[in-house]
Amino acid sequence: MDLQIPISKGNRSMKMYASRLEKLGILTFQDFLYHLPSRYEDFSIISKIAEIQPGETVTIQGQVLDMKSNYMRGARIKTMQKAIVADGTGSIELTWFNQPFLTKSILTNSQISASGKADMFGRNKTLSMQSPEYEILYNDAAKPIHTGRLIPVYPETQGVSSKWLRRQIYNILTQNMRQIQEYLPENLLKRYDFMSFPTALQEIHYPKNLESAQKARERLAFDELFLMQLKSNQRRAAWKEKQKGLPFEIEKFQTKIYECINSLPFKLTSAQQNALDNILNDLSLDKPMNRLLQGDVGSGKTIVAAMGMYAAYLNGYQSVIMAPTEILANQHYATISKLLEPLDVKVALVTGSKKPKGIRNQESGIREKNKKDPDSSFMIPDSNGDYDILVGTHALLSDNVKLKNLGLVIIDEQQRFGVEQRGTIRKKGNNPHLLTMTATPIPRTVALTMYGDLELSYLNEMPHGRKRVKTWLVPPEKRDGAYNWIHKQIKDTNSQVFIVCPFIEPSETMQTVKAVNQEYERLSNTIFPDLRLGLLHGKLKAKEKETVLKEFREGNFDILVATPVVEVGIDIPNATIILIEASERFGLAQLHQLRGRVGRGDKQSYCLLFTESKSSQAFVRLKSMETIFAGAELAELDLKLRGAGNLYGTAQHGIPKLKAASFSDINLIQKAKHAADEVFPHLSAYSSLQQKLMDTFDQNISPD
Ligand code: ADP
Ligand code: MG
């Protein structure tokens, strides 16, 4: 059988299951083999009936002397099935409830194997097992798969039971054992003392003992990480091979670049300095840069990016910087034009929405400052596209945006863009350098695995003088107190406040969620009637959003009630308090990003986390926000507490689901990386490994 064929192309009885299996991530027959047990039931003690100790979990094997289904008078228990089984040493009763069809499969005189907890039941203290796992042994050679050993328990879904999965997996495994072959190089197997691949598959599903199951899992986890690493090695090589880059002159312009940096009102942090050195070095090479710049909100990525773009300009190349929201694009435009326009760099803004005073070139979609008409912020650029830097949103992707000589592409909050979009923007040039940026704290281990083909720079240091945002988890009974405190802060210190609610419309299913509209009404009318409140959410038109933010920035609102749109990038130094409702709904990494909206000026800032949740896990998670202030560390913690799937809420992550491995297993990740780096140069010598790589689904997540 070809294990690669999709379930939906299987036989009739299997096809019926295709959509249900898809929910479990089982798309092909091979996927069955990678559907790993979540735990094992230990039915390995096979006991003579006479020797059973009451309370023991055991397996018995014997002959069915009698099998009956009886009607009962109970409300829930309508029928009861009872089998009497004897093995020569004694007899035992097996009982089930409401399964009358069992009389069709458990026939008198058949040989049965049954596992479960045995006890003395009823007035007569009869030795029985209630609802045991069982299977009929059709001949002497029949091997039990549901009883009599360590039994795999699988992740299930509606209509797909562990028992059914066990049968399928057993069949596929035994029938295809010949084509399941080792593909790892011999020396790796020896060095790490790994089980062979076929044995590992066998042992993960049907282990001899738990130790063996553990060894099997380790082998499969290694494979998963190792193959992922090899893929990223391949991508990295392909990137370098295919592409001849555009080497920039850096040395020659060093002075100019540093004149610009020295004109800033602050000194670069050493993390910024390092990242910039890395970037400038990459830009000087004839291979296109492919670097990910990671840094917490407020760590100062924009200035680093701007210096890269300035280097491009000095070399006569254009740059684009693309951001996921208009708010961010506007902000970047403001920062970059303020910094670079005095140096004669022409900066233009490209977004989808019309500007109040701007005129947009129908053909290019570009707006630019109109120097002739001081009343107009933008003008139609000439048809050659006489600009050096384009700042924009997705609008930059439009065919209308044509560039003469694109040298550098920068993508901010890269995880918000798809692989295709990242490709489209690069294709506007001839192998331009690529810098992607993210404030999403990715645990190092995850980055290492996912982005193995990228160069990484971390801004692991905040600009000097930044104070920590004091963070409190506020219990429900202190809500009123918190409102009073906020009120006082606003009155006494002129602070501005964000209040973040998770969703826009009231959602019937999640009644505790504070809908932002309602919340806005409630806060304006009853809690803070004497203050000025603004409302910001994703459903507002771009222009409305901009107006609200402008008003807030200019101090015309005291409080901005918002959905998590404020998460990305907004820079309002006078905002010093952020209150987050239903905070348990956010991942820690996300909360950390939200918290980064405050603490941008030199005043002490505060983050208040509200939750109505009673869960102790939620308490532990949220409490950690009070003491941990490094995004990556929080992400790491969430990874441990909730698994990778929950790291970043829904919209914005591209983290693959691992089957056997875990992103928290740093040792194994490092082992796999080391092995992949070692094997990769000799990959052509290992044909079965190459084949395996080709058969392995490419997550294709990195930005190339
Ligand atoms: P992010 O990494 O979140 O994109 P930004 O680039 O928006 O951060 O920078 C946040 C703020 O910090 C900006 O107002 C910026 O001018 C300021 N900033 C950047 N670098 C420094 C520094 N080295 N010292 C002081 N302030 C800085
Ligand atoms: Mg930013």
PDB file of C-alpha atoms in Angstrom, residues 367-546:
ATOM      1  CA  ARG A 367       1.356  60.001  -2.038  1.00  0.00           C
ATOM      2  CA  GLU A 368       4.106  62.395  -1.343  1.00  0.00           C
ATOM      3  CA  LYS A 369       4.552  65.683   0.391  1.00  0.00           C
ATOM      4  CA  ASN A 370       3.565  68.544  -1.782  1.00  0.00           C
ATOM      5  CA  LYS A 371       6.130  71.229  -1.435  1.00  0.00           C
ATOM      6  CA  LYS A 372       4.257  73.634  -3.665  1.00  0.00           C
ATOM      7  CA  ASP A 373       1.054  73.545  -1.716  1.00  0.00           C
ATOM      8  CA  PRO A 374       1.780  73.785   1.985  1.00  0.00           C
ATOM      9  CA  ASP A 375      -1.845  73.050   2.711  1.00  0.00           C
ATOM     10  CA  SER A 376      -1.593  69.634   1.148  1.00  0.00           C
ATOM     11  CA  SER A 377       0.330  66.862   2.874  1.00  0.00           C
ATOM     12  CA  PHE A 378       0.923  64.899  -0.258  1.00  0.00           C
ATOM     13  CA  MET A 379       1.389  65.282  -3.924  1.00  0.00           C
ATOM     14  CA  ILE A 380       1.456  63.160  -6.983  1.00  0.00           C
ATOM     15  CA  PRO A 381       4.993  61.991  -7.497  1.00  0.00           C
ATOM     16  CA  ASP A 382       6.338  62.172 -11.020  1.00  0.00           C
ATOM     17  CA  SER A 383       5.923  59.109 -13.146  1.00  0.00           C
ATOM     18  CA  ASN A 384       9.473  57.888 -12.545  1.00  0.00           C
ATOM     19  CA  GLY A 385       8.719  57.384  -8.912  1.00  0.00           C
ATOM     20  CA  ASP A 386      11.079  59.979  -7.611  1.00  0.00           C
ATOM     21  CA  TYR A 387      11.379  58.719  -4.054  1.00  0.00           C
ATOM     22  CA  ASP A 388      13.894  56.747  -2.079  1.00  0.00           C
ATOM     23  CA  ILE A 389      11.811  55.148   0.602  1.00  0.00           C
ATOM     24  CA  LEU A 390       8.249  53.897   0.425  1.00  0.00           C
ATOM     25  CA  VAL A 391       6.496  53.373   3.717  1.00  0.00           C
ATOM     26  CA  GLY A 392       3.209  51.547   3.521  1.00  0.00           C
ATOM     27  CA  THR A 393       0.764  48.797   4.198  1.00  0.00           C
ATOM     28  CA  HIS A 394      -0.368  45.897   2.010  1.00  0.00           C
ATOM     29  CA  ALA A 395      -1.075  48.598  -0.557  1.00  0.00           C
ATOM     30  CA  LEU A 396       2.620  48.380  -1.411  1.00  0.00           C
ATOM     31  CA  LEU A 397       1.957  44.970  -2.899  1.00  0.00           C
ATOM     32  CA  SER A 398      -0.225  46.457  -5.619  1.00  0.00           C
ATOM     33  CA  ASP A 399       0.985  46.073  -9.197  1.00  0.00           C
ATOM     34  CA  ASN A 400       0.718  49.824  -9.473  1.00  0.00           C
ATOM     35  CA  VAL A 401       3.618  50.258  -7.141  1.00  0.00           C
ATOM     36  CA  LYS A 402       6.628  49.951  -9.406  1.00  0.00           C
ATOM     37  CA  LEU A 403      10.172  50.467  -8.305  1.00  0.00           C
ATOM     38  CA  LYS A 404      13.226  51.310 -10.347  1.00  0.00           C
ATOM     39  CA  ASN A 405      15.914  49.778  -8.230  1.00  0.00           C
ATOM     40  CA  LEU A 406      14.706  48.236  -5.044  1.00  0.00           C
ATOM     41  CA  GLY A 407      17.633  47.332  -2.815  1.00  0.00           C
ATOM     42  CA  LEU A 408      16.127  46.652   0.588  1.00  0.00           C
ATOM     43  CA  VAL A 409      12.783  45.300   1.748  1.00  0.00           C
ATOM     44  CA  ILE A 410      11.778  45.635   5.387  1.00  0.00           C
ATOM     45  CA  ILE A 411       8.726  43.880   6.739  1.00  0.00           C
ATOM     46  CA  ASP A 412       7.532  44.952  10.140  1.00  0.00           C
ATOM     47  CA  GLU A 413       5.538  42.484  12.248  1.00  0.00           C
ATOM     48  CA  GLN A 414       6.399  39.902   9.623  1.00  0.00           C
ATOM     49  CA  GLN A 415       4.188  37.171  11.101  1.00  0.00           C
ATOM     50  CA  ARG A 416       1.186  39.224   9.998  1.00  0.00           C
ATOM     51  CA  PHE A 417       2.082  38.658   6.370  1.00  0.00           C
ATOM     52  CA  GLY A 418       1.843  35.472   4.370  1.00  0.00           C
ATOM     53  CA  VAL A 419       4.762  33.831   2.640  1.00  0.00           C
ATOM     54  CA  GLU A 420       3.308  34.905  -0.693  1.00  0.00           C
ATOM     55  CA  GLN A 421       3.043  38.533   0.256  1.00  0.00           C
ATOM     56  CA  ARG A 422       6.608  38.524   1.438  1.00  0.00           C
ATOM     57  CA  GLY A 423       7.557  37.029  -1.922  1.00  0.00           C
ATOM     58  CA  THR A 424       5.523  39.552  -3.918  1.00  0.00           C
ATOM     59  CA  ILE A 425       7.198  42.539  -2.381  1.00  0.00           C
ATOM     60  CA  ARG A 426      10.676  41.136  -2.945  1.00  0.00           C
ATOM     61  CA  LYS A 427       9.887  40.495  -6.599  1.00  0.00           C
ATOM     62  CA  LYS A 428       9.549  44.218  -7.153  1.00  0.00           C
ATOM     63  CA  GLY A 429      13.297  44.272  -7.174  1.00  0.00           C
ATOM     64  CA  ASN A 430      16.146  42.134  -8.334  1.00  0.00           C
ATOM     65  CA  ASN A 431      17.022  40.051  -5.261  1.00  0.00           C
ATOM     66  CA  PRO A 432      16.824  42.897  -2.777  1.00  0.00           C
ATOM     67  CA  HIS A 433      18.037  42.405   0.768  1.00  0.00           C
ATOM     68  CA  LEU A 434      15.351  41.377   3.220  1.00  0.00           C
ATOM     69  CA  LEU A 435      14.969  42.391   6.840  1.00  0.00           C
ATOM     70  CA  THR A 436      11.958  41.076   8.702  1.00  0.00           C
ATOM     71  CA  MET A 437      11.047  42.364  12.125  1.00  0.00           C
ATOM     72  CA  THR A 438       8.854  41.115  14.896  1.00  0.00           C
ATOM     73  CA  ALA A 439       7.915  42.091  18.412  1.00  0.00           C
ATOM     74  CA  THR A 440       6.278  38.737  18.942  1.00  0.00           C
ATOM     75  CA  PRO A 441       8.492  37.109  21.500  1.00  0.00           C
ATOM     76  CA  ILE A 442       9.397  33.760  20.054  1.00  0.00           C
ATOM     77  CA  PRO A 443      11.102  31.419  22.485  1.00  0.00           C
ATOM     78  CA  ARG A 444      14.660  30.856  21.374  1.00  0.00           C
ATOM     79  CA  THR A 445      14.013  27.170  20.912  1.00  0.00           C
ATOM     80  CA  VAL A 446      11.131  27.836  18.571  1.00  0.00           C
ATOM     81  CA  ALA A 447      13.086  30.388  16.592  1.00  0.00           C
ATOM     82  CA  LEU A 448      15.957  27.981  16.272  1.00  0.00           C
ATOM     83  CA  THR A 449      13.693  25.317  14.845  1.00  0.00           C
ATOM     84  CA  MET A 450      11.373  27.419  12.732  1.00  0.00           C
ATOM     85  CA  TYR A 451      13.735  30.033  11.497  1.00  0.00           C
ATOM     86  CA  GLY A 452      16.879  27.973  11.237  1.00  0.00           C
ATOM     87  CA  ASP A 453      17.449  29.388   7.782  1.00  0.00           C
ATOM     88  CA  LEU A 454      17.395  32.993   8.898  1.00  0.00           C
ATOM     89  CA  GLU A 455      20.037  35.058  10.535  1.00  0.00           C
ATOM     90  CA  LEU A 456      18.702  36.316  13.830  1.00  0.00           C
ATOM     91  CA  SER A 457      19.322  39.524  15.718  1.00  0.00           C
ATOM     92  CA  TYR A 458      17.827  40.160  19.125  1.00  0.00           C
ATOM     93  CA  LEU A 459      17.188  43.486  20.758  1.00  0.00           C
ATOM     94  CA  ASN A 460      17.308  42.037  24.227  1.00  0.00           C
ATOM     95  CA  GLU A 461      17.761  45.359  25.939  1.00  0.00           C
ATOM     96  CA  MET A 462      15.481  48.328  26.427  1.00  0.00           C
ATOM     97  CA  PRO A 463      16.585  51.900  25.788  1.00  0.00           C
ATOM     98  CA  HIS A 464      18.190  53.460  28.840  1.00  0.00           C
ATOM     99  CA  GLY A 465      16.013  55.117  31.393  1.00  0.00           C
ATOM    100  CA  ARG A 466      12.958  53.042  30.604  1.00  0.00           C
ATOM    101  CA  LYS A 467      11.177  52.094  33.795  1.00  0.00           C
ATOM    102  CA  ARG A 468       9.536  48.730  34.245  1.00  0.00           C
ATOM    103  CA  VAL A 469       5.803  48.763  33.859  1.00  0.00           C
ATOM    104  CA  LYS A 470       4.442  47.950  37.323  1.00  0.00           C
ATOM    105  CA  THR A 471       1.986  45.140  36.819  1.00  0.00           C
ATOM    106  CA  TRP A 472      -0.825  43.948  39.061  1.00  0.00           C
ATOM    107  CA  LEU A 473      -3.298  41.143  38.742  1.00  0.00           C
ATOM    108  CA  VAL A 474      -6.457  42.746  40.141  1.00  0.00           C
ATOM    109  CA  PRO A 475      -9.009  40.494  41.850  1.00  0.00           C
ATOM    110  CA  PRO A 476     -12.692  41.153  40.997  1.00  0.00           C
ATOM    111  CA  GLU A 477     -13.454  42.634  44.408  1.00  0.00           C
ATOM    112  CA  LYS A 478     -10.856  45.335  43.849  1.00  0.00           C
ATOM    113  CA  ARG A 479     -12.332  46.502  40.560  1.00  0.00           C
ATOM    114  CA  ASP A 480     -13.957  49.603  42.042  1.00  0.00           C
ATOM    115  CA  GLY A 481     -10.823  50.456  43.933  1.00  0.00           C
ATOM    116  CA  ALA A 482      -8.855  50.185  40.709  1.00  0.00           C
ATOM    117  CA  TYR A 483     -11.231  52.541  38.911  1.00  0.00           C
ATOM    118  CA  ASN A 484     -10.885  55.071  41.723  1.00  0.00           C
ATOM    119  CA  TRP A 485      -7.129  54.821  41.568  1.00  0.00           C
ATOM    120  CA  ILE A 486      -7.133  55.332  37.793  1.00  0.00           C
ATOM    121  CA  HIS A 487      -9.402  58.326  38.178  1.00  0.00           C
ATOM    122  CA  LYS A 488      -7.038  59.856  40.704  1.00  0.00           C
ATOM    123  CA  GLN A 489      -3.980  59.177  38.520  1.00  0.00           C
ATOM    124  CA  ILE A 490      -5.610  60.934  35.592  1.00  0.00           C
ATOM    125  CA  LYS A 491      -6.596  63.924  37.694  1.00  0.00           C
ATOM    126  CA  ASP A 492      -3.334  64.194  39.635  1.00  0.00           C
ATOM    127  CA  THR A 493      -0.716  63.382  37.017  1.00  0.00           C
ATOM    128  CA  ASN A 494      -2.449  64.012  33.697  1.00  0.00           C
ATOM    129  CA  SER A 495      -1.861  60.397  32.733  1.00  0.00           C
ATOM    130  CA  GLN A 496      -3.608  58.780  29.822  1.00  0.00           C
ATOM    131  CA  VAL A 497      -5.073  55.302  29.971  1.00  0.00           C
ATOM    132  CA  PHE A 498      -5.740  52.381  27.628  1.00  0.00           C
ATOM    133  CA  ILE A 499      -8.589  50.043  28.517  1.00  0.00           C
ATOM    134  CA  VAL A 500      -8.405  46.914  26.401  1.00  0.00           C
ATOM    135  CA  CYS A 501     -11.332  44.546  25.819  1.00  0.00           C
ATOM    136  CA  PRO A 502     -10.984  41.392  23.753  1.00  0.00           C
ATOM    137  CA  PHE A 503     -13.840  41.617  21.214  1.00  0.00           C
ATOM    138  CA  ILE A 504     -16.020  44.039  19.327  1.00  0.00           C
ATOM    139  CA  GLU A 505     -19.512  42.580  19.447  1.00  0.00           C
ATOM    140  CA  PRO A 506     -21.074  40.844  22.426  1.00  0.00           C
ATOM    141  CA  SER A 507     -20.587  37.193  21.796  1.00  0.00           C
ATOM    142  CA  GLU A 508     -23.292  34.879  23.071  1.00  0.00           C
ATOM    143  CA  THR A 509     -20.878  32.092  23.762  1.00  0.00           C
ATOM    144  CA  MET A 510     -18.493  34.160  25.821  1.00  0.00           C
ATOM    145  CA  GLN A 511     -20.721  36.106  28.093  1.00  0.00           C
ATOM    146  CA  THR A 512     -18.098  37.355  30.451  1.00  0.00           C
ATOM    147  CA  VAL A 513     -16.208  39.090  27.699  1.00  0.00           C
ATOM    148  CA  LYS A 514     -16.626  42.789  27.885  1.00  0.00           C
ATOM    149  CA  ALA A 515     -17.774  43.905  24.523  1.00  0.00           C
ATOM    150  CA  VAL A 516     -15.919  47.049  23.748  1.00  0.00           C
ATOM    151  CA  ASN A 517     -18.955  49.052  22.659  1.00  0.00           C
ATOM    152  CA  GLN A 518     -20.921  48.249  25.772  1.00  0.00           C
ATOM    153  CA  GLU A 519     -17.895  48.761  27.899  1.00  0.00           C
ATOM    154  CA  TYR A 520     -17.313  52.138  26.350  1.00  0.00           C
ATOM    155  CA  GLU A 521     -20.900  53.152  27.165  1.00  0.00           C
ATOM    156  CA  ARG A 522     -20.660  51.806  30.677  1.00  0.00           C
ATOM    157  CA  LEU A 523     -17.352  53.489  31.425  1.00  0.00           C
ATOM    158  CA  SER A 524     -18.418  56.827  29.930  1.00  0.00           C
ATOM    159  CA  ASN A 525     -21.777  56.921  31.639  1.00  0.00           C
ATOM    160  CA  THR A 526     -21.285  55.376  35.013  1.00  0.00           C
ATOM    161  CA  ILE A 527     -17.628  54.960  35.913  1.00  0.00           C
ATOM    162  CA  PHE A 528     -15.843  57.980  34.492  1.00  0.00           C
ATOM    163  CA  PRO A 529     -18.651  60.421  33.598  1.00  0.00           C
ATOM    164  CA  ASP A 530     -16.387  63.420  34.157  1.00  0.00           C
ATOM    165  CA  LEU A 531     -13.539  62.172  31.928  1.00  0.00           C
ATOM    166  CA  ARG A 532     -13.062  62.201  28.161  1.00  0.00           C
ATOM    167  CA  LEU A 533     -13.167  58.742  26.586  1.00  0.00           C
ATOM    168  CA  GLY A 534     -12.320  57.614  23.063  1.00  0.00           C
ATOM    169  CA  LEU A 535     -13.185  54.365  21.337  1.00  0.00           C
ATOM    170  CA  LEU A 536     -10.938  52.422  18.973  1.00  0.00           C
ATOM    171  CA  HIS A 537     -11.618  49.088  17.356  1.00  0.00           C
ATOM    172  CA  GLY A 538     -10.823  47.162  14.222  1.00  0.00           C
ATOM    173  CA  LYS A 539     -14.176  47.795  12.557  1.00  0.00           C
ATOM    174  CA  LEU A 540     -13.665  51.541  12.405  1.00  0.00           C
ATOM    175  CA  LYS A 541     -12.698  53.012   9.069  1.00  0.00           C
ATOM    176  CA  ALA A 542      -9.003  53.750   8.706  1.00  0.00           C
ATOM    177  CA  LYS A 543      -9.660  57.458   8.761  1.00  0.00           C
ATOM    178  CA  GLU A 544     -11.745  57.221  11.909  1.00  0.00           C
ATOM    179  CA  LYS A 545      -9.024  55.199  13.606  1.00  0.00           C
ATOM    180  CA  GLU A 546      -6.481  57.764  12.664  1.00  0.00           C
TER     181      GLU A 546
END
